[in-house]
Coordinates of C-alpha atoms in Angstrom, one line a residue:
X1 CA 33.9 -3.3 32.5
X2 CA 30.4 -2.7 31.0
X3 CA 28.4 -5.4 29.5
X4 CA 26.8 -5.5 25.9
X5 CA 24.3 -8.1 25.6
X6 CA 23.8 -9.2 22.2
X7 CA 20.3 -11.3 21.0
X8 CA 19.9 -12.2 24.4
X9 CA 22.7 -14.7 24.5
X10 CA 26.3 -13.3 24.2
X11 CA 27.9 -11.2 26.4
X12 CA 30.6 -8.6 25.3
X13 CA 32.9 -6.9 27.5
X14 CA 34.2 -3.4 26.9
X15 CA 35.3 0.1 28.6
X16 CA 33.2 2.8 29.4
X17 CA 33.3 5.2 26.8
X18 CA 34.0 2.7 24.1
X19 CA 32.5 3.1 20.5
X20 CA 29.6 0.7 20.1
X21 CA 30.4 0.0 16.6
X22 CA 34.1 -0.7 17.0
X23 CA 33.1 -3.0 20.1
X24 CA 30.6 -4.8 17.9
X25 CA 33.2 -5.1 15.1
X26 CA 35.6 -6.3 17.1
X27 CA 33.5 -9.2 18.3
X28 CA 33.0 -10.3 14.9
X29 CA 29.6 -8.2 14.2
X30 CA 30.5 -6.7 10.7
X31 CA 27.9 -4.3 9.2
X32 CA 27.1 -3.6 5.7
X33 CA 27.3 0.2 5.6
X34 CA 30.0 2.1 4.3
X35 CA 29.7 5.6 5.4
X36 CA 32.9 5.6 7.5
X37 CA 31.3 5.8 10.9
X38 CA 29.8 9.3 9.9
X39 CA 26.2 8.3 10.5
X40 CA 24.7 8.5 7.3
X41 CA 23.9 5.2 5.9
X42 CA 21.6 4.1 8.8
X43 CA 23.3 0.5 8.1
X44 CA 24.7 0.4 11.9
X45 CA 21.3 0.8 13.3
X46 CA 20.6 -1.7 16.5
X47 CA 17.7 -1.9 18.5
X48 CA 18.2 -0.8 21.9
X49 CA 16.3 -3.1 24.1
X50 CA 16.7 -1.0 27.5
X51 CA 15.1 2.2 25.8
X52 CA 12.8 0.5 23.2
X53 CA 14.5 2.7 20.4
X54 CA 16.8 2.3 17.5
X55 CA 20.4 3.8 17.9
X56 CA 23.0 4.5 15.3
X57 CA 26.0 2.0 16.8
X58 CA 28.7 4.0 14.9
X59 CA 27.5 7.2 16.5
X60 CA 27.0 5.5 20.6
X61 CA 29.1 5.7 23.2
X62 CA 28.8 2.9 26.1
X63 CA 28.6 4.3 29.3
X64 CA 26.6 1.8 30.8
X65 CA 25.5 -1.8 30.6
X66 CA 23.2 -2.3 27.3
X67 CA 21.0 -4.9 25.7
X68 CA 20.9 -4.8 21.9
X69 CA 19.2 -6.7 19.3
X70 CA 20.8 -7.0 15.8
X71 CA 19.2 -8.6 12.4
X72 CA 21.1 -10.8 10.2
X73 CA 20.1 -8.7 7.0
X74 CA 21.9 -6.0 8.7
X75 CA 25.3 -7.9 8.6
X76 CA 27.8 -9.1 5.9
X77 CA 28.1 -12.6 5.3
X78 CA 25.8 -15.3 6.1
X79 CA 25.4 -14.1 9.7
X80 CA 28.4 -11.7 10.4
X81 CA 29.2 -13.9 13.8
X82 CA 32.4 -15.4 14.2
X83 CA 32.7 -18.9 13.3
X84 CA 34.5 -19.7 16.5
X85 CA 31.7 -18.4 18.9
X86 CA 30.5 -21.3 21.3
X87 CA 27.6 -23.2 19.9
X88 CA 25.5 -21.8 22.8
X89 CA 26.0 -18.5 21.6
X90 CA 25.5 -18.6 18.1
X91 CA 21.5 -18.4 18.6
X92 CA 19.8 -18.2 15.1
X93 CA 19.2 -14.0 15.0
X94 CA 15.3 -12.9 14.2
X95 CA 14.9 -12.9 10.9
X96 CA 11.4 -11.1 10.8
X97 CA 11.8 -8.2 8.1
X98 CA 9.1 -5.9 6.9
X99 CA 8.8 -2.8 4.9
X100 CA 6.8 0.0 3.9
X101 CA 5.9 1.4 0.4
X102 CA 4.4 4.8 0.0
X103 CA 2.8 6.2 -2.7
X104 CA 2.7 10.5 -2.0
X105 CA 0.3 11.8 -4.4
X106 CA -0.8 15.3 -4.3
X107 CA -4.4 14.2 -3.2
X108 CA -3.7 11.2 -1.4
X109 CA -1.3 8.9 -0.1
X110 CA -1.5 5.2 -0.4
X111 CA 0.7 2.9 1.6
X112 CA 1.4 -0.7 1.8
X113 CA 3.2 -2.9 4.8
X114 CA 5.2 -6.0 3.1
X115 CA 6.7 -8.8 4.4
X116 CA 10.1 -8.9 3.0
X117 CA 10.6 -12.7 3.5
X118 CA 7.3 -13.7 1.8
X119 CA 7.3 -10.8 -0.4
X120 CA 3.6 -10.2 0.4
X121 CA 1.4 -7.5 1.4
X122 CA -0.1 -7.8 4.9
X123 CA -1.7 -4.4 5.2
X124 CA -2.6 -1.3 3.1
X125 CA -3.6 2.1 4.2
X126 CA -4.9 5.4 2.2
X127 CA -5.7 8.9 3.6
X128 CA -6.4 12.5 1.9
X129 CA -2.7 13.9 2.0
X130 CA -3.0 16.8 4.5
X131 CA -1.0 19.3 2.7
X132 CA -4.2 19.9 0.4
X133 CA -5.3 22.3 2.8
X134 CA -2.4 25.1 1.3
X135 CA -3.6 24.1 -2.1
X136 CA -5.4 21.3 -4.3
X137 CA -2.7 21.1 -7.2
X138 CA 1.4 20.7 -7.4
X139 CA 2.0 24.4 -8.6
X140 CA 0.1 25.7 -5.0
X141 CA 2.6 23.4 -3.0
X142 CA 5.4 24.7 -5.0
X143 CA 4.3 28.2 -3.9
X144 CA 3.9 26.8 -0.4
X145 CA 7.2 25.0 -0.1
X146 CA 9.7 27.7 -1.5
X147 CA 10.6 28.9 2.0
X148 CA 12.3 26.6 4.7
X149 CA 9.0 27.8 6.7
X150 CA 6.9 26.6 4.0
X151 CA 8.7 23.6 3.5
X152 CA 8.9 22.3 7.1
X153 CA 5.3 23.0 7.6
X154 CA 4.4 21.0 4.5
X155 CA 7.0 18.5 5.6
X156 CA 5.3 17.9 9.2
X157 CA 2.1 17.6 7.5
X158 CA 3.3 14.8 5.2
X159 CA 4.9 13.0 8.0
X160 CA 2.1 12.8 10.2
X161 CA 0.2 11.4 7.9
X162 CA 2.6 8.8 7.1
X163 CA 2.6 8.2 10.8
X164 CA -1.0 8.0 11.2
X165 CA -0.5 5.1 8.5
X166 CA 2.2 3.1 10.0
X167 CA 0.3 3.3 13.4
X168 CA -2.7 2.0 11.7
X169 CA -1.0 -0.8 10.0
X170 CA 0.9 -2.0 13.1
X171 CA -2.2 -2.1 15.1
X172 CA -3.5 -4.6 12.4
X173 CA -0.6 -6.2 12.1
X174 CA 1.1 -6.3 15.3
X175 CA 4.1 -8.9 14.5
X176 CA 5.6 -6.2 12.2
X177 CA 6.1 -4.1 15.2
X178 CA 9.8 -3.5 15.9
X179 CA 10.6 -5.4 12.5
X180 CA 10.5 -2.5 9.9
X181 CA 13.7 -2.6 7.8
X182 CA 13.2 0.2 5.3
X183 CA 10.6 2.5 3.8
X184 CA 10.3 3.4 -0.2
X185 CA 8.7 6.4 -1.4
X186 CA 7.6 7.3 -4.7
X187 CA 5.6 10.3 -6.0
X188 CA 6.2 13.5 -8.0
X189 CA 9.3 15.4 -8.0
X190 CA 7.6 18.1 -5.5
X191 CA 5.8 16.0 -3.2
X192 CA 9.6 13.9 -2.9
X193 CA 11.2 17.3 -2.7
X194 CA 8.9 18.1 0.4
X195 CA 9.6 14.6 2.0
X196 CA 13.3 15.2 1.5
X197 CA 13.8 18.6 3.2
X198 CA 14.5 20.3 -0.7
X199 CA 12.7 23.8 -1.0
X200 CA 10.9 24.0 -4.2
X201 CA 11.9 27.6 -5.4
X202 CA 13.5 25.5 -8.5
X203 CA 10.3 24.1 -9.8
X204 CA 8.5 27.4 -10.0
X205 CA 10.3 28.8 -13.3
X206 CA 12.0 27.8 -16.2
X207 CA 14.2 26.1 -16.7
X208 CA 12.9 23.8 -13.8
X209 CA 15.6 22.4 -12.8
X210 CA 15.8 19.3 -10.5
X211 CA 17.5 18.6 -7.3
X212 CA 16.6 15.2 -6.7
X213 CA 16.9 13.4 -9.7
X214 CA 18.7 10.5 -7.9
X215 CA 17.6 8.5 -5.5
X216 CA 17.8 10.1 -1.8
X217 CA 17.9 8.7 1.6
X218 CA 16.0 10.6 4.0
X219 CA 18.0 10.9 7.8
X220 CA 15.8 8.8 9.6
X221 CA 15.7 11.4 12.6
X222 CA 14.0 13.7 10.0
X223 CA 11.5 11.2 8.7
X224 CA 10.2 11.1 12.6
X225 CA 7.3 13.5 12.4
X226 CA 7.0 13.2 16.6
X227 CA 8.5 11.2 19.4
X228 CA 5.9 8.6 19.4
X229 CA 7.1 7.9 16.2
X230 CA 9.0 4.5 17.3
X231 CA 9.2 2.4 14.4
X232 CA 11.1 4.1 12.0
X233 CA 13.3 2.2 9.9
X234 CA 17.5 1.9 9.0
X235 CA 16.6 3.0 5.4
X236 CA 14.2 5.8 4.3
X237 CA 14.2 5.9 0.6
X238 CA 13.3 8.1 -2.3
X239 CA 13.4 7.3 -5.7
X240 CA 14.5 8.9 -8.2
X241 CA 12.9 11.3 -10.6
X242 CA 13.2 11.9 -14.8
X243 CA 12.1 15.6 -14.8
X244 CA 10.6 18.5 -12.6
X245 CA 7.3 17.4 -14.0
X246 CA 7.8 13.7 -14.5
X247 CA 8.4 12.1 -11.5
X248 CA 9.4 9.0 -9.6
X249 CA 5.7 7.8 -9.4
X250 CA 5.8 7.6 -13.3
X251 CA 9.2 6.4 -13.7
X252 CA 8.7 3.2 -10.6
X253 CA 5.5 3.0 -12.5
X254 CA 6.4 2.6 -16.1
X255 CA 9.1 -0.1 -14.7
X256 CA 6.5 -2.2 -12.7
X257 CA 4.2 -1.9 -15.8
X258 CA 7.0 -3.1 -18.1
X259 CA 6.4 -0.5 -21.1
X260 CA 10.1 -0.9 -22.4
X261 CA 9.9 -4.8 -22.4
X262 CA 10.9 -5.0 -26.4
X263 CA 11.1 -3.2 -29.3
X264 CA 7.1 -2.3 -29.5
X265 CA 6.2 1.2 -28.4
X266 CA 4.0 1.2 -25.4
X267 CA 2.6 4.2 -23.3
X268 CA 1.8 4.6 -19.7
X269 CA -0.9 7.4 -18.9
X270 CA -1.0 8.2 -15.4
X271 CA -4.2 10.3 -14.3
X272 CA -4.1 11.6 -11.2
X273 CA -4.4 15.2 -9.7
X274 CA -2.0 15.6 -12.5
X275 CA -1.5 13.8 -15.9
X276 CA 1.9 12.4 -17.1
X277 CA 2.6 10.3 -20.1
X278 CA 5.8 8.2 -21.1
X279 CA 6.0 6.6 -24.5
X280 CA 9.0 4.2 -25.1
X281 CA 10.3 1.0 -26.2
X282 CA 13.4 -0.9 -25.0
X283 CA 15.9 1.6 -26.6
X284 CA 14.4 5.0 -26.4
X285 CA 11.5 7.2 -25.2
X286 CA 10.0 10.9 -24.3
X287 CA 7.6 11.9 -21.4
X288 CA 5.8 15.0 -20.9
X289 CA 3.3 16.2 -18.2
X290 CA -0.3 17.7 -18.8
X291 CA -1.9 20.7 -16.9
X292 CA -4.9 18.8 -16.2
X293 CA -5.3 18.4 -12.7
X294 CA -6.5 21.7 -11.6
X295 CA -9.0 21.9 -14.7
X296 CA -10.3 18.3 -13.7
X297 CA -10.4 19.2 -10.2
X298 CA -12.1 22.5 -11.0
X299 CA -15.1 21.0 -12.8
X300 CA -15.2 18.2 -10.1
X301 CA -16.2 21.0 -7.4
X302 CA -18.6 23.1 -9.3
X303 CA -20.6 20.0 -10.4
X304 CA -20.5 18.3 -7.2
X305 CA -19.3 14.9 -8.8
X306 CA -16.3 12.9 -8.4
X307 CA -14.1 10.3 -10.1
X308 CA -14.6 9.4 -13.4
X309 CA -18.6 10.0 -13.2
X310 CA -18.2 13.2 -15.2
X311 CA -16.9 11.7 -18.2
X312 CA -20.2 9.1 -18.1
X313 CA -22.3 12.2 -17.6
X314 CA -21.0 14.2 -20.3
X315 CA -21.3 11.0 -22.6
X316 CA -24.8 10.8 -21.7
X317 CA -25.6 14.6 -22.2
X318 CA -23.4 14.1 -25.9
X319 CA -25.7 11.1 -26.8
X320 CA -28.7 12.5 -25.8
X321 CA -28.3 15.7 -27.6
X322 CA -28.5 18.1 -24.7
X323 CA -24.8 19.0 -25.5
X324 CA -23.0 19.4 -28.8
X325 CA -19.8 18.2 -29.4
X326 CA -18.3 21.7 -29.1
X327 CA -19.5 21.4 -25.5
X328 CA -22.3 23.9 -25.5
X329 CA -25.4 22.9 -23.7
X330 CA -29.1 22.9 -25.7
X331 CA -31.6 25.4 -24.6
X332 CA -32.9 25.4 -21.8
X333 CA -30.0 24.4 -20.0
X334 CA -27.3 26.7 -21.5
X335 CA -27.9 29.4 -18.9
X336 CA -28.9 27.3 -15.5
X337 CA -27.0 24.0 -16.3
X338 CA -28.5 20.7 -16.3
X339 CA -29.3 18.6 -13.3
X340 CA -28.0 15.0 -13.0
X341 CA -29.6 14.2 -9.6
X342 CA -28.2 13.9 -6.2
X343 CA -27.3 17.4 -6.0
X344 CA -25.3 17.2 -9.5
X345 CA -25.1 19.7 -11.9
X346 CA -23.3 20.0 -15.1
X347 CA -23.2 23.8 -16.6
X348 CA -21.1 25.6 -18.6
X349 CA -18.5 26.5 -16.5
X350 CA -18.0 22.5 -15.5
X351 CA -17.9 21.9 -19.3
X352 CA -14.9 24.4 -20.3
X353 CA -12.8 22.8 -17.2
X354 CA -13.5 19.7 -18.3
X355 CA -12.3 20.5 -22.0
X356 CA -9.4 22.3 -20.8
X357 CA -8.2 18.9 -18.7
X358 CA -9.3 16.5 -21.5
X359 CA -7.2 18.3 -24.3
X360 CA -4.3 18.7 -22.5
X361 CA -3.8 14.8 -22.2
X362 CA -4.7 14.0 -25.6
X363 CA -2.6 16.8 -27.1
X364 CA 0.2 15.6 -24.8
X365 CA -0.3 12.1 -26.1
X366 CA -0.2 13.6 -30.0
X367 CA 3.0 15.7 -28.9
X368 CA 4.7 12.5 -27.5
X369 CA 3.8 10.5 -30.6
X370 CA 5.1 13.2 -33.0
X371 CA 8.2 13.8 -31.2
X372 CA 9.4 9.8 -31.5
X373 CA 8.4 10.2 -35.2
X374 CA 5.7 7.2 -35.2
X375 CA 1.8 6.7 -35.8
X376 CA -0.8 6.3 -33.1
X377 CA -1.8 2.9 -34.4
X378 CA 2.0 2.1 -34.1
X379 CA 1.5 1.8 -30.2
X380 CA 1.2 -1.6 -29.2
X381 CA -0.4 -1.1 -25.6
X382 CA -1.5 2.0 -23.4
X383 CA -1.5 1.2 -19.7
X384 CA -3.8 3.8 -17.8
X385 CA -2.7 4.3 -14.1
X386 CA -3.7 6.7 -11.0
X387 CA -6.9 7.3 -8.8
X388 CA -8.4 9.1 -11.6
X389 CA -8.1 6.7 -14.2
X390 CA -8.8 3.4 -12.4
X391 CA -12.6 3.6 -12.6
X392 CA -12.3 5.4 -16.1
X393 CA -15.0 4.2 -18.8
X394 CA -12.4 3.9 -21.6
X395 CA -15.3 4.0 -23.9
X396 CA -16.4 7.1 -22.9
X397 CA -13.4 8.4 -22.5
X398 CA -12.8 7.6 -26.5
X399 CA -16.2 9.2 -27.3
X400 CA -15.3 12.3 -25.6
X401 CA -11.8 12.7 -27.1
X402 CA -9.7 12.1 -23.8
X403 CA -8.0 9.2 -26.1
X404 CA -7.7 8.4 -29.7
X405 CA -9.7 5.9 -31.2
X406 CA -6.9 3.9 -31.9
X407 CA -6.6 3.0 -28.4
X408 CA -9.4 1.2 -28.4
X409 CA -8.8 -2.5 -27.5
X410 CA -5.3 -1.7 -26.6
X411 CA -6.0 0.0 -23.1
X412 CA -5.7 -2.1 -19.7
X413 CA -6.2 -0.4 -16.5
X414 CA -3.3 -1.1 -13.8
X415 CA -4.5 1.1 -10.8
X416 CA -1.7 2.5 -8.8
X417 CA 1.4 1.6 -10.8
X418 CA 3.6 4.2 -8.5
X419 CA 2.8 2.0 -5.3
X420 CA 3.5 -1.0 -7.3
X421 CA 7.0 0.7 -8.1
X422 CA 7.7 1.2 -4.6
X423 CA 6.3 -2.3 -3.7
X424 CA 8.8 -3.8 -6.1
X425 CA 11.3 -1.6 -4.9
X426 CA 11.2 -3.4 -1.6
X427 CA 11.2 -6.7 -2.7
X428 CA 13.2 -7.0 -5.8
X429 CA 17.0 -6.0 -5.0
X430 CA 17.8 -4.8 -8.4
X431 CA 14.6 -3.0 -9.1
X432 CA 16.1 0.7 -8.1
X433 CA 18.7 0.1 -10.4
X434 CA 16.3 -0.7 -13.4
X435 CA 14.7 2.1 -12.5
X436 CA 17.8 4.4 -12.7
X437 CA 18.3 2.7 -16.3
X438 CA 15.0 3.3 -17.6
X439 CA 14.9 7.0 -16.8
X440 CA 18.3 7.8 -18.6
X441 CA 16.9 6.5 -21.8
X442 CA 13.9 8.9 -21.4
X443 CA 14.1 12.4 -22.5
X444 CA 11.2 14.7 -21.1
X445 CA 9.3 17.0 -23.8
X446 CA 8.6 20.3 -21.9
X447 CA 4.8 21.3 -23.7
X448 CA 5.1 24.9 -22.6
X449 CA 8.3 25.4 -24.7
X450 CA 6.7 24.0 -28.1
X451 CA 5.0 26.2 -30.6
X452 CA 3.0 23.7 -32.1
X453 CA 1.4 22.3 -28.7
X454 CA -1.1 25.4 -28.8
X455 CA -2.4 24.4 -32.1
X456 CA -2.8 20.8 -31.2
X457 CA -4.3 21.8 -28.0
X458 CA -7.0 24.0 -29.7
X459 CA -7.7 21.3 -32.2
X460 CA -8.7 18.7 -29.5
X461 CA -10.6 21.0 -27.3
X462 CA -14.0 19.3 -28.8
X463 CA -16.0 16.5 -27.7
X464 CA -15.6 14.2 -30.5
X465 CA -13.5 10.6 -31.7
X466 CA -10.1 11.6 -32.8

């Protein structure tokens, strides 16, 4: 006979060659999983204390004595134990439980380690997305991941970044070691496709079909970037996307921001490497994406400036009369550009790149308002999200024509709403269901197929208040 020791207290006798899941079930441990012992749901994971690793009990054949640990939240009922077990064998299971929320941005990756019992963030981490070496924008990643070889390369880079973040947070929060129960990943559809192991040829051309519109669970073994990653979770959940270029990042962020709370129309504008916009009320809404990322990124590289400083600099030039509303630098700066100090220079190439990005955002806003059939003044609240939007001077953004004047006084900056959505998906049992219900009432508007978009786009290139 072989001994299976559970949580250091109970010994279960079984035969060599028995299935561990069936042995535990017979002893009164009933798991919450429902995949029929196919090894898909990961609900029956147990911690093998002898090897220091998780094993799927439904796939594990007992061939020697083994000591395992089970957590209460894995089991059905209150504890999952038989009620007739001797009192001394009913030791309370360890209840520590942690989750990790991850926002996979095109440029940066943000992570939070969350105590699921306290619903509190214990540690956070951010890093540049190493995939940036293959291209700065989403289109470059789509091209790089359209073959299995390219996909696996990007996937390895991503999981290596995530592993680095997990290692950092566990070093700073050692009590969470061995107690990570799930991961929740948010991001745009391209980033999540890469995480999920889906090639991206579907995102490269019309009709931009979506392979991952629903929630997807990554196999735990696939999520491990290297053998040293020993803290894999029982669930690795990727949140659902709205459309090919309206991802889980803005869907989760919109629900976190509660922009559909009543019959008033509210807007969420996520300004990162790419721009995503949603306009909705509690009944209906529309979404779009604006190709601002590469334009903004290009002008930053040229000018050697970062973040929202470019808005402040251009607003200053406009106020001084050193640049006119068409974006033309005054003499003597037209040919050589104008120095802004600290090796920063604004030239005509910088300005043109910025105009393309800012007009794309404003035109996207105008198109969604037109699509709903309301006026700009009918929008009750505008939420600004994303890394680029976090430090944005809202007054300068209106002055330069990124946002319409009617938004003045209605805007609030929320920060990383995508990461907030991933966090809420960890701590609120029904939050993912709410995202699913939300995205079903949102219709995506493809600006590239709208003949009137180019007219609006050209109209809003100048720097002025709209």
